[in-house]
Coordinates of C-alpha atoms and ligand atoms in Angstrom, one line a residue:
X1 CA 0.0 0.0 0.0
X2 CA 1.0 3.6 -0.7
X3 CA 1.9 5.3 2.4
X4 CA -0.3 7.9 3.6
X5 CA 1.8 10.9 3.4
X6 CA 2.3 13.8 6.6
X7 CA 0.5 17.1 5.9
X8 CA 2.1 19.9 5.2
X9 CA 2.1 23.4 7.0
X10 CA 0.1 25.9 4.4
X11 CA 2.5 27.4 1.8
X12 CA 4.2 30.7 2.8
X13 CA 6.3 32.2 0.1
X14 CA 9.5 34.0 1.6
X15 CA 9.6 37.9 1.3
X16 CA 13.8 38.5 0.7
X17 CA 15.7 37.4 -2.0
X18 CA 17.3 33.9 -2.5
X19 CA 20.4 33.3 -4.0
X20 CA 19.1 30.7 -5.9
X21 CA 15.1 29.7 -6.7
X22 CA 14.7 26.6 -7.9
X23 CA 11.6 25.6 -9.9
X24 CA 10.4 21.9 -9.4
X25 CA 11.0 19.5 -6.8
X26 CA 11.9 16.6 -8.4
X27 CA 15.6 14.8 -8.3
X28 CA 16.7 17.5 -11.0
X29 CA 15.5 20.4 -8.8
X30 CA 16.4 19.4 -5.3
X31 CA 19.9 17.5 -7.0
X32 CA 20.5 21.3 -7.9
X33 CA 19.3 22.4 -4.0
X34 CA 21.1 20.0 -2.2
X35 CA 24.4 21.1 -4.3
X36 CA 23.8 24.9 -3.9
X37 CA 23.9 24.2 -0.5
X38 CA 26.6 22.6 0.0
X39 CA 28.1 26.2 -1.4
X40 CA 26.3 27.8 1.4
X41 CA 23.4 29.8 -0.8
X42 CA 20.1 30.6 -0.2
X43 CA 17.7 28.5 -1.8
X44 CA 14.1 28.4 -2.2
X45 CA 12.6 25.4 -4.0
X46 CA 9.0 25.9 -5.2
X47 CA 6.9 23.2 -6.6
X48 CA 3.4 22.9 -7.9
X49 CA 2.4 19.2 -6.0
X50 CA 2.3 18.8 -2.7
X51 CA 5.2 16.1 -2.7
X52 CA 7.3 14.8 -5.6
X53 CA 4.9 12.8 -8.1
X54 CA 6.6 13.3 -11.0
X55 CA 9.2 11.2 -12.9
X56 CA 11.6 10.8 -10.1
X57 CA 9.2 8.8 -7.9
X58 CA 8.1 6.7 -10.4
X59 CA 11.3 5.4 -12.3
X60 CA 13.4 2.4 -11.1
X61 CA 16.0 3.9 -9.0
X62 CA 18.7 2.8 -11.1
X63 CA 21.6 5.1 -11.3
X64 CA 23.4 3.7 -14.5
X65 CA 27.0 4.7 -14.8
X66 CA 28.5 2.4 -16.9
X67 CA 26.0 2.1 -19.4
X68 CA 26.7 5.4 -20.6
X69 CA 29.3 7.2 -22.9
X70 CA 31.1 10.0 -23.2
X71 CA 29.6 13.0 -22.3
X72 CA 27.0 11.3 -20.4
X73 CA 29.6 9.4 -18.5
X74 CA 31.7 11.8 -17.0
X75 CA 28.4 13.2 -15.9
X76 CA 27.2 9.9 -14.5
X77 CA 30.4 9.0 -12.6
X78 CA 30.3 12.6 -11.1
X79 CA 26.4 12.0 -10.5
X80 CA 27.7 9.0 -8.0
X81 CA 29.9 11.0 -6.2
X82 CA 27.0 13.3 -5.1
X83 CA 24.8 10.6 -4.8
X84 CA 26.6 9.0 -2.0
X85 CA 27.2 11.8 -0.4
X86 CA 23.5 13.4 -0.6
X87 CA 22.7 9.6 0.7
X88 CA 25.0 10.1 3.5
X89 CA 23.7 13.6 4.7
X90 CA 20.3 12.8 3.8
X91 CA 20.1 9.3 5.2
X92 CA 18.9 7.6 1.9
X93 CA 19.3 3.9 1.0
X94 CA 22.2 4.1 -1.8
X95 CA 23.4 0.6 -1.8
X96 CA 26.8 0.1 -4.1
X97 CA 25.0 -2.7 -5.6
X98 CA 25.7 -2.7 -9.4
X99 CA 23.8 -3.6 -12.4
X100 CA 23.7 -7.5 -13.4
X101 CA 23.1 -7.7 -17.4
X102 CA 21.7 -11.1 -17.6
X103 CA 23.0 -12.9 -21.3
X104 CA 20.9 -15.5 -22.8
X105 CA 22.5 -16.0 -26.2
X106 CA 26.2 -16.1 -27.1
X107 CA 25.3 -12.5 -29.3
X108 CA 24.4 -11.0 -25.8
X109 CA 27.6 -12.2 -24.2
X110 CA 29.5 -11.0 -26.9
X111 CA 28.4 -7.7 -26.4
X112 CA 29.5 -7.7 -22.8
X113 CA 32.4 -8.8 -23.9
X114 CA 33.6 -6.4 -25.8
X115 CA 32.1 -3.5 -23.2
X116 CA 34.9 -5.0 -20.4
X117 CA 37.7 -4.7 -23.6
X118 CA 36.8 -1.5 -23.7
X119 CA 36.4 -0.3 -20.2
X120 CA 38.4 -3.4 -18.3
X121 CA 37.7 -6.1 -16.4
X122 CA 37.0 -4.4 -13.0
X123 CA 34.1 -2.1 -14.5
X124 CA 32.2 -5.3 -16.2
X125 CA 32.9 -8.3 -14.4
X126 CA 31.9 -11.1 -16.7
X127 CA 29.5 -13.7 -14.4
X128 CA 29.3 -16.9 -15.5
X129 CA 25.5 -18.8 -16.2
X130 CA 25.6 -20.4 -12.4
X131 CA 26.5 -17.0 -10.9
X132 CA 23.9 -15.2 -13.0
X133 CA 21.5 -17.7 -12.1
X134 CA 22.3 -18.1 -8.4
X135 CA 22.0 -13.9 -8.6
X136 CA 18.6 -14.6 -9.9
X137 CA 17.7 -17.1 -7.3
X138 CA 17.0 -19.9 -10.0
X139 CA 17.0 -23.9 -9.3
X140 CA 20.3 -25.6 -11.0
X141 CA 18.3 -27.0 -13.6
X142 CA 16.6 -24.1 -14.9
X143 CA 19.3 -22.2 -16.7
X144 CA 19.3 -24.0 -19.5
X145 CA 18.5 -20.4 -21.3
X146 CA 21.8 -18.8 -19.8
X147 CA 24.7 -17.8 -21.0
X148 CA 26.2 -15.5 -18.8
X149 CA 26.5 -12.0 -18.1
X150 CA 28.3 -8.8 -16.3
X151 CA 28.2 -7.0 -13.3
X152 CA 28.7 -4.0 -14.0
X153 CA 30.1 -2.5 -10.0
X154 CA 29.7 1.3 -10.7
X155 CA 26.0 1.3 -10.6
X156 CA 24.1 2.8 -7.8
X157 CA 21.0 1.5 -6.6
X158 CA 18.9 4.1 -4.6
X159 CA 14.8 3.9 -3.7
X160 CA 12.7 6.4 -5.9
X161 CA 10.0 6.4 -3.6
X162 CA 12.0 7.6 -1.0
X163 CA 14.8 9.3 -2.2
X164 CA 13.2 12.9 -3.6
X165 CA 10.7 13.1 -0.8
X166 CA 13.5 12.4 1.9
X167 CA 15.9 14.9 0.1
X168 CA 13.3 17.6 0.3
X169 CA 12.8 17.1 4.1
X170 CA 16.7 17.2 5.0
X171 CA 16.7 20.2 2.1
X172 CA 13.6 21.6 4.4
X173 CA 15.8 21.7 7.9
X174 CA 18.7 23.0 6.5
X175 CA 19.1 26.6 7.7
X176 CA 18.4 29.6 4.1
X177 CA 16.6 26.9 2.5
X178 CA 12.6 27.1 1.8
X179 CA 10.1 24.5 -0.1
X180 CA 7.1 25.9 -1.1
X181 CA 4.8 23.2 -2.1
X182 CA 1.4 23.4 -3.7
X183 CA 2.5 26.7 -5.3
X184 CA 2.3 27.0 -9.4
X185 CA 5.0 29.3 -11.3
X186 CA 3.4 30.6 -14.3
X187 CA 6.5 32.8 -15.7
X188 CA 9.7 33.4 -14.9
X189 CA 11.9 36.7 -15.8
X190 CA 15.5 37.4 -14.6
X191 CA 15.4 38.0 -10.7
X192 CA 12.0 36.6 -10.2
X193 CA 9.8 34.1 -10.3
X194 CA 5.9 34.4 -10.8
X195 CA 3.6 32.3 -9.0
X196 CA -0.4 31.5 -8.3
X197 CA 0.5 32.7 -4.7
X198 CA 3.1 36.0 -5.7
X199 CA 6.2 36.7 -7.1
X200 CA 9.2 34.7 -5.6
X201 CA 12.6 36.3 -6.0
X202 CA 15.8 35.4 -6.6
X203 CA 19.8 36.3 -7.9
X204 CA 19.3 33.3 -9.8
X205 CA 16.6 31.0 -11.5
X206 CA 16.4 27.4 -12.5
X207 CA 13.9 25.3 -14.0
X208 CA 13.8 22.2 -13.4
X209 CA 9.8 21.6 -14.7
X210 CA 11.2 18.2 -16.7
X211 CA 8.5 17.2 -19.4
X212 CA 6.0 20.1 -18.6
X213 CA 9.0 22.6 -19.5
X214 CA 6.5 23.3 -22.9
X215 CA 3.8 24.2 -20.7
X216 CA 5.9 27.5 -19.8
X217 CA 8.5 27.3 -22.7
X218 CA 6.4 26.3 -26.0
X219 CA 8.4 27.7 -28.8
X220 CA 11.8 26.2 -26.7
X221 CA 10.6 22.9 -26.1
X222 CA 9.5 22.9 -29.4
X223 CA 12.6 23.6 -30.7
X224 CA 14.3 20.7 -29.4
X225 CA 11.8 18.6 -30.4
X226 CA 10.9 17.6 -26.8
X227 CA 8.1 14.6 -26.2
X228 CA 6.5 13.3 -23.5
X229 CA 7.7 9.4 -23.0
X230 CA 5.5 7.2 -21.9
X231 CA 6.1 4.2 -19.4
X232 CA 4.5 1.1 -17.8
X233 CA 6.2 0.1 -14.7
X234 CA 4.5 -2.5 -11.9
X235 CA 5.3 -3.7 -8.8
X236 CA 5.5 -7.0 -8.1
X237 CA 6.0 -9.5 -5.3
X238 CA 9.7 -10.9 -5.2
X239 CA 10.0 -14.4 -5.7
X240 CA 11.3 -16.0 -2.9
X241 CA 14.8 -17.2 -4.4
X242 CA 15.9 -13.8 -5.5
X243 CA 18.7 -13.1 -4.4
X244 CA 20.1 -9.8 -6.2
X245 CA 19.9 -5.8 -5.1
X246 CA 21.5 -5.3 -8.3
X247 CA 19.7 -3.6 -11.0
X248 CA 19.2 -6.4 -13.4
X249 CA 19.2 -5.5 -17.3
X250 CA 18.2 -7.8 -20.7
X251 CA 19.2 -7.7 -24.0
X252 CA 16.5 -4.9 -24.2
X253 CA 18.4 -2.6 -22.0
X254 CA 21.4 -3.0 -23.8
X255 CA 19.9 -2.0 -27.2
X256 CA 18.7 1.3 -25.5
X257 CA 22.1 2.6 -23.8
X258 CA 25.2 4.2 -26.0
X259 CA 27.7 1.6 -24.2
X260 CA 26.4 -1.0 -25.5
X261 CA 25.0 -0.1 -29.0
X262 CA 28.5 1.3 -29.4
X263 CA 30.0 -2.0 -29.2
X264 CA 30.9 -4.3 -32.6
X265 CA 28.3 -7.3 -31.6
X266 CA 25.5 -4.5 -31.2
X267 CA 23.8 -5.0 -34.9
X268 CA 24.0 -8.5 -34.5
X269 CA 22.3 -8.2 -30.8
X270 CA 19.3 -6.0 -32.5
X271 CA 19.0 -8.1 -35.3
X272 CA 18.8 -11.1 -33.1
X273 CA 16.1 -8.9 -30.8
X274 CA 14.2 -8.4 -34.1
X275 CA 14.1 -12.1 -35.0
X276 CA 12.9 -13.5 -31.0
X277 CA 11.7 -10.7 -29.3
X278 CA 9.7 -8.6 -32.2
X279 CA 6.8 -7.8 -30.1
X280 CA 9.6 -6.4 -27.3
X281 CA 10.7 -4.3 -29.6
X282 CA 7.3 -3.7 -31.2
X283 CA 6.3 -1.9 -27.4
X284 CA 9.9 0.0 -27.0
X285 CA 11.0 -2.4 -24.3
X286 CA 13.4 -2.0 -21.8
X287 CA 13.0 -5.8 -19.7
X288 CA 14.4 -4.6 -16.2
X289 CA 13.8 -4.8 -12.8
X290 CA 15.1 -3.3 -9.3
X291 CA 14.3 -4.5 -5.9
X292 CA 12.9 -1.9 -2.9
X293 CA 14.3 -2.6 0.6
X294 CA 10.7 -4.2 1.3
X295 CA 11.6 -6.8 -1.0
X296 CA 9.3 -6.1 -3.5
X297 CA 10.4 -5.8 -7.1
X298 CA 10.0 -2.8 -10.1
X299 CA 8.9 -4.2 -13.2
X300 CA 9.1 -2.6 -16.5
X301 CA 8.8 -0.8 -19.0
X302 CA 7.7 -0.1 -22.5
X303 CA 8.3 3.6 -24.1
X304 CA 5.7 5.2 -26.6
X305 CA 5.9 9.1 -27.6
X306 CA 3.9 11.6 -28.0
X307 CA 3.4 15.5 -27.1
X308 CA 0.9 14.4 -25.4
X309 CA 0.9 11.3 -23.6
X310 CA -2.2 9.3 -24.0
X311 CA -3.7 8.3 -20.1
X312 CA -4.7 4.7 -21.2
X313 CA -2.4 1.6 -20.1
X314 CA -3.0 -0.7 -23.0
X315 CA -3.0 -4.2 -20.5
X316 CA -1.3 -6.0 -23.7
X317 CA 1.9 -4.1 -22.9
X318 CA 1.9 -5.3 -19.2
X319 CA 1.1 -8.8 -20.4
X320 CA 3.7 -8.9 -22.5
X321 CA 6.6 -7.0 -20.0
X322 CA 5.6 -9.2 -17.1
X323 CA 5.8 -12.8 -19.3
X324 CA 9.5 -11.5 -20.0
X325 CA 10.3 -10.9 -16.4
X326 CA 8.9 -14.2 -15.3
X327 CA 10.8 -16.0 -18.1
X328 CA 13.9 -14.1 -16.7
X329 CA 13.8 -14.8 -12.9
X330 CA 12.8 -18.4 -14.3
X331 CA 9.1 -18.5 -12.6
X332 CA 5.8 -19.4 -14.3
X333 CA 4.1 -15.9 -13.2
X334 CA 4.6 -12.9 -11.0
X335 CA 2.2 -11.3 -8.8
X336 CA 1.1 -7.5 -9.7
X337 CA 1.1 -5.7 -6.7
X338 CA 0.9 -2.0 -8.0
X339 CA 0.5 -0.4 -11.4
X340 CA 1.3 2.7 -12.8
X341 CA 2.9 5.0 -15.5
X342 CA 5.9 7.4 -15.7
X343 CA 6.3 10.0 -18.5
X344 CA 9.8 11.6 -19.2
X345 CA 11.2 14.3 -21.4
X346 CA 12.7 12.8 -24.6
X347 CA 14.0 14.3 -27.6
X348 CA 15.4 12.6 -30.6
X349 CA 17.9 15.9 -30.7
X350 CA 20.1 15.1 -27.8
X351 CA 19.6 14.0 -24.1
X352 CA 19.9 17.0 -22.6
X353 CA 18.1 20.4 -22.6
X354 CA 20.0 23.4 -21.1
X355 CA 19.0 27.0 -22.3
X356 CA 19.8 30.5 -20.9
X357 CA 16.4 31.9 -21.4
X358 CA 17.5 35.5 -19.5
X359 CA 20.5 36.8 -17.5
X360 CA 20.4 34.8 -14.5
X361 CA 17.8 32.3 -15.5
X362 CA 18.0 28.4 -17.0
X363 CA 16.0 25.7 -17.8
X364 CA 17.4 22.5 -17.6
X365 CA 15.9 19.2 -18.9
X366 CA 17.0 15.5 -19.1
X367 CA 15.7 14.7 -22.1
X368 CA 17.6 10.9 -22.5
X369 CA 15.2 9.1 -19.2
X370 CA 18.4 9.0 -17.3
X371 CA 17.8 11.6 -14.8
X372 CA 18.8 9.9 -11.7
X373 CA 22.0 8.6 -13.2
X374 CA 22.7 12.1 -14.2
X375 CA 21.1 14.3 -11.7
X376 CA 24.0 15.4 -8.9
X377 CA 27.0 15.3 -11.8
X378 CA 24.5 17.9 -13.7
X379 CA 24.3 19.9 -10.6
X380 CA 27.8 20.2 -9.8
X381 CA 28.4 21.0 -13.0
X382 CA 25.7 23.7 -13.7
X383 CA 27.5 25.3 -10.4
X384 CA 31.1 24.9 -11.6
X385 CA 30.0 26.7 -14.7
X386 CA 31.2 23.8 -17.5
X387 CA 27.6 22.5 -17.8
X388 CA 27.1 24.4 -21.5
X389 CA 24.0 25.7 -23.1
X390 CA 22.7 23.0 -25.5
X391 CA 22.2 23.9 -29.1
Ligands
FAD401 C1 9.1 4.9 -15.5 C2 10.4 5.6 -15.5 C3 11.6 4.9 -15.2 C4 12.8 5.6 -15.2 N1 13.9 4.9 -14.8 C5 15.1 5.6 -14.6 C6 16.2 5.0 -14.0 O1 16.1 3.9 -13.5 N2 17.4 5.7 -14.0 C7 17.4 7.0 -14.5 O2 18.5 7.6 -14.4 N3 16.4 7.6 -14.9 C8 15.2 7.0 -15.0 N4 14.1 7.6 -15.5 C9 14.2 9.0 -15.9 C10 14.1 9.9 -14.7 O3 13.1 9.5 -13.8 C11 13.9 11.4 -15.1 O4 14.9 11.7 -16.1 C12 14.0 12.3 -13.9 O5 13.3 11.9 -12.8 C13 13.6 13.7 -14.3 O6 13.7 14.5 -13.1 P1 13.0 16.0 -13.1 O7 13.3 16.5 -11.8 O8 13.5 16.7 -14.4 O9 11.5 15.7 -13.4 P2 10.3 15.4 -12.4 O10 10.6 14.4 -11.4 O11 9.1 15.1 -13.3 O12 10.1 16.7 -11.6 C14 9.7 17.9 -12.2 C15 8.9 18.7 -11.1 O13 8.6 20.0 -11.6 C16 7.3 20.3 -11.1 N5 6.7 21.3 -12.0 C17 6.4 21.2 -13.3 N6 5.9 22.4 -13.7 C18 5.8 23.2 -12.7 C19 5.4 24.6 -12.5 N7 4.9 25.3 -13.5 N8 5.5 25.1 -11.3 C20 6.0 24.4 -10.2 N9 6.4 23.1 -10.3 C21 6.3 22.5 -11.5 C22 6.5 19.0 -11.2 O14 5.4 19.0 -10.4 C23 7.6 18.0 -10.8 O15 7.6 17.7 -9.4 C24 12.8 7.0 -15.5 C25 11.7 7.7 -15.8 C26 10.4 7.0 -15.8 C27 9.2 7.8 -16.0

């Protein structure tokens, strides 16, 4: 059951100027919060909701390092870095636990073969088919269908129910920082920020609005060609066996990240994917799965796009995500305990969204559904000044 959440004192929006006034309380937002204070400013956080609902509570919780490249991965291996420290301060569940990619074909393993040439052999550990399966929790004689795979150490592993609602408390008791919650912004212009309660103020602005950034930035959003991305995720109960915290990722995941469609064996894996797993593809699958501290399991996802996303959960998609994640853990069925869908900001353009919109004031928007792996390398590097305007 969802917990019932504490109610909040009535929304008072400060009168004095903040250094910094963030828009948008979700892991972007208070990433860039928790960092600003860490330089001592004054921050003021103001968000529409009454708690996080947005992306960041409804994703997997799966900050993915090494699945990224370049850019992307300096960002994500400074992302860590904050992470663990934010966890530290904040008292968040951030274990070190890795991603497991499991292989079921000799393609797959190829592909994570050729990622630990590349990176070495301490940042993708090769497993063999008994360790993968023992990871998994499966009976001896029921990995027939496995190959092998990698753990891949780097990843973090933190709960996304928890994390941005907990971050926003400890950002709450800090002393200069305010969160106004149930509070709209409507505009923003250099040294303030207009809301359905009053103006806000502040020597600087930053939006961190995610997917709705076209709701206050039409032509910009626009411009980069931003969608909303559409997700099914469920919860389900963990088999008993299972014995993994790690983020576990299929052949889907690794058709979806730059490491691993960079890699020689990557056409082969896709056309492989196209000749067993059409339907997969056919729903924009990513067949992963991450498991709370409760012990229960997050099950997903498929990705359609759209400008607008459509509110229907088509139960065909579920069907078909939660058949793959049975055959994966190597049980007949799982049991649904929770349903739900996540939208993200993507753009075919790049994965990132950063735009000086007037002196003192920028949006920022992941726009590549990594936004936990990124979130705290972003921030330190909007503050250090070598995050750069996107195009
Ligand atoms: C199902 C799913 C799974 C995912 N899995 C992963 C994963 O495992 N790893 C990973 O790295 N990434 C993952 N992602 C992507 C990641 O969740 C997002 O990139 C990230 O959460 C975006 O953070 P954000 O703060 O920009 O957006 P959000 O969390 O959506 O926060 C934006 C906030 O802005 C507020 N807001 C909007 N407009 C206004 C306004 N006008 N006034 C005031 N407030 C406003 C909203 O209410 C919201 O709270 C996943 C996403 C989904 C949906």
């Amino acid at each position: 059951m969802t917990p019932a959440t504490t109610p909040l004192p009535p929304a008072v929006l400060p009168r004095d100027r903040s250094d910094l006034v963030v828009v948008g309380a979700g892991i972007i937002g208070l990433a860039h919060a928790v960092e600003a204070v860490r330089r001592g400013l004054r921050v003021t956080v103001v968000e529409r909701d009454r708690r996080p609902v947005g992306a960041s509570v409804r994703n997997f919780g799966h900050c993915c390092v090494t699945a990224q490249r370049g850019e992307l991965l300096d960002l994500a291996t400074r992302s860590r870095a904050g992470w663990l420290d934010a966890a530290a301060r904040a008292g968040l569940w951030a274990p070190e636990a890795g991603a497991l990619v499991v292989a079921r074909s000799v393609t797959e393993l190829a592909v994570l073969e050729e990622l630990r040439e590349e990176r070495g052999a301490d940042a993708v550990r090769l497993r063999t088919r008994d360790e993968v399966g023992d990871a998994l929790g499966r009976p001896a004689h029921q990995r027939g269908d496995l190959a092998g795979g990698a753990l891949l150490p780097a990843d973090l592993r933190v709960d996304p129910r928890e994390a941005a609602p907990r971050l926003a408390a400890w950002l709450a008791e800090q002393p200069g920082v305010r969160i106004v919650w149930g509070t709209n912004v409507t505009g923003v212009e250099t040294g303030s920020v207009h809301t359905s309660r009053g103006p806000v103020r502040g020597e600087r602005i930053l939006l961190c609005v995610g997917h709705d950034l076209d709701r206050l930035y039409p032509v910009e959003a626009e411009a980069h060609g931003i969608e909303r991305c559409r997700l099914s995720m469920a919860r389900i109960e963990a088999p008993a066996a299972l014995r993994t915290d790690a983020a576990v990722l299929t052949a889907t995941s690794m058709l979806r990240y730059d490491a691993f469609t960079a890699t020689p064996s990557a056409t082969a894996l896709r056309a492989e994917v196209e000749r067993h797993g059409a339907e997969l593809l056919g729903i924009g699958a990513n067949v992963m799965f991450t498991r709370l501290p409760d012990g229960s399991v997050l099950v997903g996802d498929s990705h359609a796009y759209d400008l607008t996303e459509i509110p229907f959960q088509d139960e065909a998609v579920s069907v078909l995500l939660l058949r793959e994640v049975a055959r994966v853990l190597g049980v007949r069925e799982v049991r649904v305990t929770e349903r739900w869908q996540g939208v993200y900001a993507s753009s075919s353009r790049g994965p990132l969204f950063v735009r000086d919109l007037a002196p003192g004031v920028r949006a920022l928007s992941v726009t590549s559904g990594v936004g936990m792996t990124l979130s705290f390398g972003l921030a330190a590097a909007t503050f250090d000044g070598t995050l750069r305007a996107t195009a």
